[in-house]
DNA sequence: CATGAATGAGGGTTCATTCAT
DNA sequence: CATGAATGAACCCTCATTCAT
């Protein structure tokens, strides 16, 4: 009964395809990405991809969801309860900076789906954005319970936190800054957010 | 000597093509956009586009530059010397919000080029990003001269200002918020930035 | 104003494509037929076919209709009023035999659509069959008016005339008989039909 | 020595595959038919088919031969010596009508191979056609011996009998007539044939 | 200059066939 | 013997680009 092993094999292949797909999609975008090239890089035949995914679009969406899961896990860990709000914000910033560096393919694909113009994926990307905002919102509510902040519009605040963190790192990367340089901005950005949401953002 | 009139005609056609191209590119993305459809919408023959632009890629880049010029002009106006830093930041935010609403095609195309994954356009997009940061940096230096702020790293601060402003609006739009709701955040966001860069961002 | 010439050119190309398509479809069947090969044989580029026909299926149907028009014209001419019923039946037989020989591609394609199993074309093929039966039925009615025959069920009789004529020639061709040999059966077959429908077929 | 049982099992599986193949081929034609679907319907694995048949083409041909055997058996029974020529012709017609109704899959596949355009199967189909003509020819010779008819060209006459019978039923089916309606034409068609071949077909 | 008919490279997808288990 | 996961050849169709008019 090699069922379990086969199942593991299958899942491993699935992951390998998605990893190579992320690389290809990140480099070329959805349309220019070549299924054949993805298959070659994954070390499998062209037709084999269709044993794991319905079609190119399905592969992209599954990959996107997989990426989002990983990123959400990392973010949740960064926002874990220990520490002050400032510490949690700094951890969030560094977590994003790390994702952008270590899993830059995934980071780019996710950003592209979110802010790119390919409407075919906007619905899914929006769902993922909501998840991110929700996780940050949860943390902010805890902080409010603790009396660390006082906000009337948690969602708007959460969006602001996410936007600033994410976009800062994205822009910095576009401008060619290294992870080291970027990470040094964790403190200042957290400080900025803290002061900002302390009283003003209603 | 109908040279001037011809020149004007030629430029008018060029502009018309780029406008329709922006609409098509914003709606479908670079790859899905159809040269034939752009030509039709511009009221010219398919082949005529190639009398004005080298190829599809060239059309996209020229259009991108044209959009950036317009946006930079709007931003420069918003950051004009009159008023306090807070007022200028609020004007910047509202200017972006307005661009996102009134010229959503252009805004989307620009954002997509910047944060999208098609590396073919990343070099150009980066150039444009530098222009934006430079304009904001210029204003920040003026504010520093006036004593409104005190920053050791103008570029990082400028990037933060741009990131927060731009990304907030972008995310809010993705989540379906109206311009009215977004514009109401001009004050809070400016306040956040002000407090943030007041002392902490070094 | 080269409009008319262009129109003629266009129609000529359309005909050339359909002729080559008939050859390819007759040789290989719908599925095995290769659009690329058809284009090559028609002396045009692969993509050009799609300027004249929506898709492969559309090409096949248009070709089928075109073939049917030609065959119907030939049949109508054969059944023209001059002569006795016997003469008209013999002309019909010879007309079919000639079509089977001179335009064997067309003949085969038409037969294949009619009696083949590709349901995608059965509706259209049935329409064509009805046309054939109607034309023969018309002639039979004339003969009835003239008192040459006396039939209670014209449609059944027409179907019988068509079946026998068509199928005899088809089978004879499958068995490798030459047109010469086949045509010699025109008299006997007509005689058979005449005797048959004279009184018995009600 | 389970050899015999195994052999029986093997033959049973072979038959099951061919039966399902006939259904699939009749419904979709050779090219559109799907080996995987046939395997599923036969309750075996995809690869197993290749233990019984060389390839798709071989499966089709074997199935075709199998069908022809059944049909020939039915035809031979219909043409058995008892009864007058008229009765035998009527039995032949009814036998075909019955085959077309009760074993429509097989009937359609056979007709399609015979009159279809896929030349890959024409050689085999021709062989089968010869068998049919031979069987009918045999009966005609008996009738000639009995003095029921007088024909100089038995083969042509046999072909005519087959053509008229087969093609009438086929056309009637294409036009949507029920078996009941079709069977009622057994008498008239037999009469037609009888009169026709009585003296005229030489 | 303007046009649009013609082109053909390119790619997603299917499916008959193979072969390791 | 039986299986079905893996393979890759094959093909329709799109669309950016060219060029004769």
JSON list of C-alpha atoms in Angstrom, two decimals, chain D residues 52-169:
[
{"chain": "D", "resi": 52, "resn": "UNK", "atom": "CA", "xyz": [-5.97, -6.77, -26.15]},
{"chain": "D", "resi": 53, "resn": "UNK", "atom": "CA", "xyz": [-5.43, -4.49, -29.14]},
{"chain": "D", "resi": 54, "resn": "UNK", "atom": "CA", "xyz": [-2.35, -3.06, -30.79]},
{"chain": "D", "resi": 55, "resn": "UNK", "atom": "CA", "xyz": [-3.65, 0.47, -30.89]},
{"chain": "D", "resi": 56, "resn": "UNK", "atom": "CA", "xyz": [-6.76, 2.54, -31.48]},
{"chain": "D", "resi": 57, "resn": "UNK", "atom": "CA", "xyz": [-6.81, 1.76, -35.17]},
{"chain": "D", "resi": 58, "resn": "UNK", "atom": "CA", "xyz": [-6.49, -1.97, -34.54]},
{"chain": "D", "resi": 59, "resn": "UNK", "atom": "CA", "xyz": [-9.30, -1.83, -32.01]},
{"chain": "D", "resi": 60, "resn": "UNK", "atom": "CA", "xyz": [-11.49, -0.11, -34.58]},
{"chain": "D", "resi": 61, "resn": "UNK", "atom": "CA", "xyz": [-10.73, -2.64, -37.28]},
{"chain": "D", "resi": 62, "resn": "UNK", "atom": "CA", "xyz": [-11.24, -5.65, -35.03]},
{"chain": "D", "resi": 63, "resn": "UNK", "atom": "CA", "xyz": [-14.52, -4.19, -33.85]},
{"chain": "D", "resi": 64, "resn": "UNK", "atom": "CA", "xyz": [-15.50, -3.57, -37.45]},
{"chain": "D", "resi": 65, "resn": "UNK", "atom": "CA", "xyz": [-14.81, -7.17, -38.36]},
{"chain": "D", "resi": 66, "resn": "UNK", "atom": "CA", "xyz": [-16.73, -8.37, -35.37]},
{"chain": "D", "resi": 67, "resn": "UNK", "atom": "CA", "xyz": [-19.71, -6.25, -36.35]},
{"chain": "D", "resi": 68, "resn": "UNK", "atom": "CA", "xyz": [-19.55, -7.48, -39.89]},
{"chain": "D", "resi": 69, "resn": "UNK", "atom": "CA", "xyz": [-19.58, -11.09, -38.69]},
{"chain": "D", "resi": 70, "resn": "UNK", "atom": "CA", "xyz": [-22.75, -10.49, -36.71]},
{"chain": "D", "resi": 71, "resn": "UNK", "atom": "CA", "xyz": [-24.41, -8.67, -39.55]},
{"chain": "D", "resi": 72, "resn": "UNK", "atom": "CA", "xyz": [-23.42, -11.30, -42.07]},
{"chain": "D", "resi": 73, "resn": "UNK", "atom": "CA", "xyz": [-24.87, -13.98, -39.82]},
{"chain": "D", "resi": 74, "resn": "UNK", "atom": "CA", "xyz": [-28.13, -12.09, -39.59]},
{"chain": "D", "resi": 75, "resn": "UNK", "atom": "CA", "xyz": [-28.20, -11.56, -43.34]},
{"chain": "D", "resi": 76, "resn": "UNK", "atom": "CA", "xyz": [-27.41, -15.18, -44.08]},
{"chain": "D", "resi": 77, "resn": "UNK", "atom": "CA", "xyz": [-30.28, -16.23, -41.82]},
{"chain": "D", "resi": 78, "resn": "UNK", "atom": "CA", "xyz": [-32.61, -13.82, -43.59]},
{"chain": "D", "resi": 79, "resn": "UNK", "atom": "CA", "xyz": [-31.60, -15.20, -46.95]},
{"chain": "D", "resi": 80, "resn": "UNK", "atom": "CA", "xyz": [-31.94, -18.85, -45.90]},
{"chain": "D", "resi": 81, "resn": "UNK", "atom": "CA", "xyz": [-33.35, -21.05, -48.57]},
{"chain": "D", "resi": 82, "resn": "UNK", "atom": "CA", "xyz": [-36.91, -21.32, -47.37]},
{"chain": "D", "resi": 83, "resn": "UNK", "atom": "CA", "xyz": [-39.44, -19.20, -49.21]},
{"chain": "D", "resi": 84, "resn": "UNK", "atom": "CA", "xyz": [-39.69, -17.41, -52.50]},
{"chain": "D", "resi": 85, "resn": "UNK", "atom": "CA", "xyz": [-37.26, -14.78, -53.68]},
{"chain": "D", "resi": 86, "resn": "UNK", "atom": "CA", "xyz": [-39.78, -12.14, -52.77]},
{"chain": "D", "resi": 87, "resn": "UNK", "atom": "CA", "xyz": [-40.00, -13.46, -49.24]},
{"chain": "D", "resi": 88, "resn": "UNK", "atom": "CA", "xyz": [-36.26, -13.61, -48.92]},
{"chain": "D", "resi": 89, "resn": "UNK", "atom": "CA", "xyz": [-35.88, -10.02, -50.15]},
{"chain": "D", "resi": 90, "resn": "UNK", "atom": "CA", "xyz": [-38.48, -8.86, -47.69]},
{"chain": "D", "resi": 91, "resn": "UNK", "atom": "CA", "xyz": [-36.72, -10.73, -44.90]},
{"chain": "D", "resi": 92, "resn": "UNK", "atom": "CA", "xyz": [-33.46, -9.08, -45.95]},
{"chain": "D", "resi": 93, "resn": "UNK", "atom": "CA", "xyz": [-35.04, -5.64, -45.81]},
{"chain": "D", "resi": 94, "resn": "UNK", "atom": "CA", "xyz": [-36.58, -6.28, -42.42]},
{"chain": "D", "resi": 95, "resn": "UNK", "atom": "CA", "xyz": [-33.33, -7.73, -41.14]},
{"chain": "D", "resi": 96, "resn": "UNK", "atom": "CA", "xyz": [-31.48, -4.56, -42.11]},
{"chain": "D", "resi": 97, "resn": "UNK", "atom": "CA", "xyz": [-34.20, -2.39, -40.63]},
{"chain": "D", "resi": 98, "resn": "UNK", "atom": "CA", "xyz": [-33.95, -4.37, -37.42]},
{"chain": "D", "resi": 99, "resn": "UNK", "atom": "CA", "xyz": [-30.18, -4.09, -37.30]},
{"chain": "D", "resi": 100, "resn": "UNK", "atom": "CA", "xyz": [-30.46, -0.37, -37.84]},
{"chain": "D", "resi": 101, "resn": "UNK", "atom": "CA", "xyz": [-32.82, -0.11, -34.91]},
{"chain": "D", "resi": 102, "resn": "UNK", "atom": "CA", "xyz": [-31.67, -2.72, -32.40]},
{"chain": "D", "resi": 103, "resn": "UNK", "atom": "CA", "xyz": [-27.97, -2.47, -33.05]},
{"chain": "D", "resi": 104, "resn": "UNK", "atom": "CA", "xyz": [-27.87, 1.07, -34.27]},
{"chain": "D", "resi": 105, "resn": "UNK", "atom": "CA", "xyz": [-24.38, 1.59, -32.84]},
{"chain": "D", "resi": 106, "resn": "UNK", "atom": "CA", "xyz": [-23.01, -1.26, -34.89]},
{"chain": "D", "resi": 107, "resn": "UNK", "atom": "CA", "xyz": [-25.01, -0.29, -37.92]},
{"chain": "D", "resi": 108, "resn": "UNK", "atom": "CA", "xyz": [-23.81, 3.29, -37.76]},
{"chain": "D", "resi": 109, "resn": "UNK", "atom": "CA", "xyz": [-20.19, 2.31, -37.30]},
{"chain": "D", "resi": 110, "resn": "UNK", "atom": "CA", "xyz": [-20.34, -0.02, -40.25]},
{"chain": "D", "resi": 111, "resn": "UNK", "atom": "CA", "xyz": [-22.04, 2.52, -42.49]},
{"chain": "D", "resi": 112, "resn": "UNK", "atom": "CA", "xyz": [-19.63, 5.19, -41.43]},
{"chain": "D", "resi": 113, "resn": "UNK", "atom": "CA", "xyz": [-16.65, 3.04, -42.25]},
{"chain": "D", "resi": 114, "resn": "UNK", "atom": "CA", "xyz": [-18.14, 2.18, -45.60]},
{"chain": "D", "resi": 115, "resn": "UNK", "atom": "CA", "xyz": [-19.25, 5.59, -46.75]},
{"chain": "D", "resi": 116, "resn": "UNK", "atom": "CA", "xyz": [-17.13, 7.76, -44.50]},
{"chain": "D", "resi": 117, "resn": "UNK", "atom": "CA", "xyz": [-14.04, 9.39, -45.86]},
{"chain": "D", "resi": 118, "resn": "UNK", "atom": "CA", "xyz": [-11.38, 8.04, -43.59]},
{"chain": "D", "resi": 119, "resn": "UNK", "atom": "CA", "xyz": [-9.38, 6.16, -46.16]},
{"chain": "D", "resi": 120, "resn": "UNK", "atom": "CA", "xyz": [-7.47, 4.44, -43.41]},
{"chain": "D", "resi": 121, "resn": "UNK", "atom": "CA", "xyz": [-10.38, 2.06, -43.10]},
{"chain": "D", "resi": 122, "resn": "UNK", "atom": "CA", "xyz": [-11.56, 1.94, -46.66]},
{"chain": "D", "resi": 123, "resn": "UNK", "atom": "CA", "xyz": [-9.65, -1.20, -47.57]},
{"chain": "D", "resi": 124, "resn": "UNK", "atom": "CA", "xyz": [-11.22, -3.12, -44.72]},
{"chain": "D", "resi": 125, "resn": "UNK", "atom": "CA", "xyz": [-14.65, -1.67, -45.38]},
{"chain": "D", "resi": 126, "resn": "UNK", "atom": "CA", "xyz": [-14.39, -2.70, -49.01]},
{"chain": "D", "resi": 127, "resn": "UNK", "atom": "CA", "xyz": [-13.59, -6.24, -47.97]},
{"chain": "D", "resi": 128, "resn": "UNK", "atom": "CA", "xyz": [-16.73, -6.29, -45.88]},
{"chain": "D", "resi": 129, "resn": "UNK", "atom": "CA", "xyz": [-18.80, -4.86, -48.70]},
{"chain": "D", "resi": 130, "resn": "UNK", "atom": "CA", "xyz": [-17.58, -7.65, -50.95]},
{"chain": "D", "resi": 131, "resn": "UNK", "atom": "CA", "xyz": [-18.69, -10.19, -48.37]},
{"chain": "D", "resi": 132, "resn": "UNK", "atom": "CA", "xyz": [-22.17, -8.71, -48.29]},
{"chain": "D", "resi": 133, "resn": "UNK", "atom": "CA", "xyz": [-22.43, -8.63, -52.05]},
{"chain": "D", "resi": 134, "resn": "UNK", "atom": "CA", "xyz": [-21.16, -12.20, -52.21]},
{"chain": "D", "resi": 135, "resn": "UNK", "atom": "CA", "xyz": [-23.81, -13.46, -49.82]},
{"chain": "D", "resi": 136, "resn": "UNK", "atom": "CA", "xyz": [-26.56, -11.75, -51.75]},
{"chain": "D", "resi": 137, "resn": "UNK", "atom": "CA", "xyz": [-25.04, -12.93, -55.01]},
{"chain": "D", "resi": 138, "resn": "UNK", "atom": "CA", "xyz": [-25.13, -16.49, -53.72]},
{"chain": "D", "resi": 139, "resn": "UNK", "atom": "CA", "xyz": [-28.83, -16.21, -53.07]},
{"chain": "D", "resi": 140, "resn": "UNK", "atom": "CA", "xyz": [-29.45, -14.70, -56.48]},
{"chain": "D", "resi": 141, "resn": "UNK", "atom": "CA", "xyz": [-27.68, -17.59, -58.12]},
{"chain": "D", "resi": 142, "resn": "UNK", "atom": "CA", "xyz": [-29.91, -19.99, -56.27]},
{"chain": "D", "resi": 143, "resn": "UNK", "atom": "CA", "xyz": [-32.92, -18.03, -57.46]},
{"chain": "D", "resi": 144, "resn": "UNK", "atom": "CA", "xyz": [-31.59, -18.14, -60.98]},
{"chain": "D", "resi": 145, "resn": "UNK", "atom": "CA", "xyz": [-31.18, -21.90, -60.69]},
{"chain": "D", "resi": 146, "resn": "UNK", "atom": "CA", "xyz": [-34.78, -22.05, -59.52]},
{"chain": "D", "resi": 147, "resn": "UNK", "atom": "CA", "xyz": [-35.79, -19.95, -62.49]},
{"chain": "D", "resi": 148, "resn": "UNK", "atom": "CA", "xyz": [-37.07, -17.11, -60.35]},
{"chain": "D", "resi": 149, "resn": "UNK", "atom": "CA", "xyz": [-34.91, -14.56, -62.14]},
{"chain": "D", "resi": 150, "resn": "UNK", "atom": "CA", "xyz": [-32.70, -14.31, -65.16]},
{"chain": "D", "resi": 151, "resn": "UNK", "atom": "CA", "xyz": [-29.68, -12.10, -64.79]},
{"chain": "D", "resi": 152, "resn": "UNK", "atom": "CA", "xyz": [-26.50, -11.85, -66.82]},
{"chain": "D", "resi": 153, "resn": "UNK", "atom": "CA", "xyz": [-24.61, -9.87, -64.23]},
{"chain": "D", "resi": 154, "resn": "UNK", "atom": "CA", "xyz": [-25.22, -11.33, -60.84]},
{"chain": "D", "resi": 155, "resn": "UNK", "atom": "CA", "xyz": [-22.72, -9.09, -59.08]},
{"chain": "D", "resi": 156, "resn": "UNK", "atom": "CA", "xyz": [-24.26, -5.88, -60.41]},
{"chain": "D", "resi": 157, "resn": "UNK", "atom": "CA", "xyz": [-27.67, -7.13, -59.44]},
{"chain": "D", "resi": 158, "resn": "UNK", "atom": "CA", "xyz": [-26.50, -8.07, -55.98]},
{"chain": "D", "resi": 159, "resn": "UNK", "atom": "CA", "xyz": [-24.96, -4.65, -55.57]},
{"chain": "D", "resi": 160, "resn": "UNK", "atom": "CA", "xyz": [-28.23, -3.09, -56.61]},
{"chain": "D", "resi": 161, "resn": "UNK", "atom": "CA", "xyz": [-30.18, -5.15, -54.11]},
{"chain": "D", "resi": 162, "resn": "UNK", "atom": "CA", "xyz": [-27.79, -4.26, -51.33]},
{"chain": "D", "resi": 163, "resn": "UNK", "atom": "CA", "xyz": [-27.62, -0.59, -52.28]},
{"chain": "D", "resi": 164, "resn": "UNK", "atom": "CA", "xyz": [-31.33, -0.10, -52.45]},
{"chain": "D", "resi": 165, "resn": "UNK", "atom": "CA", "xyz": [-32.05, -1.97, -49.25]},
{"chain": "D", "resi": 166, "resn": "UNK", "atom": "CA", "xyz": [-29.26, -0.51, -47.17]},
{"chain": "D", "resi": 167, "resn": "UNK", "atom": "CA", "xyz": [-29.41, 3.00, -48.47]},
{"chain": "D", "resi": 168, "resn": "UNK", "atom": "CA", "xyz": [-33.17, 3.27, -48.22]},
{"chain": "D", "resi": 169, "resn": "UNK", "atom": "CA", "xyz": [-33.05, 2.37, -44.56]}
]
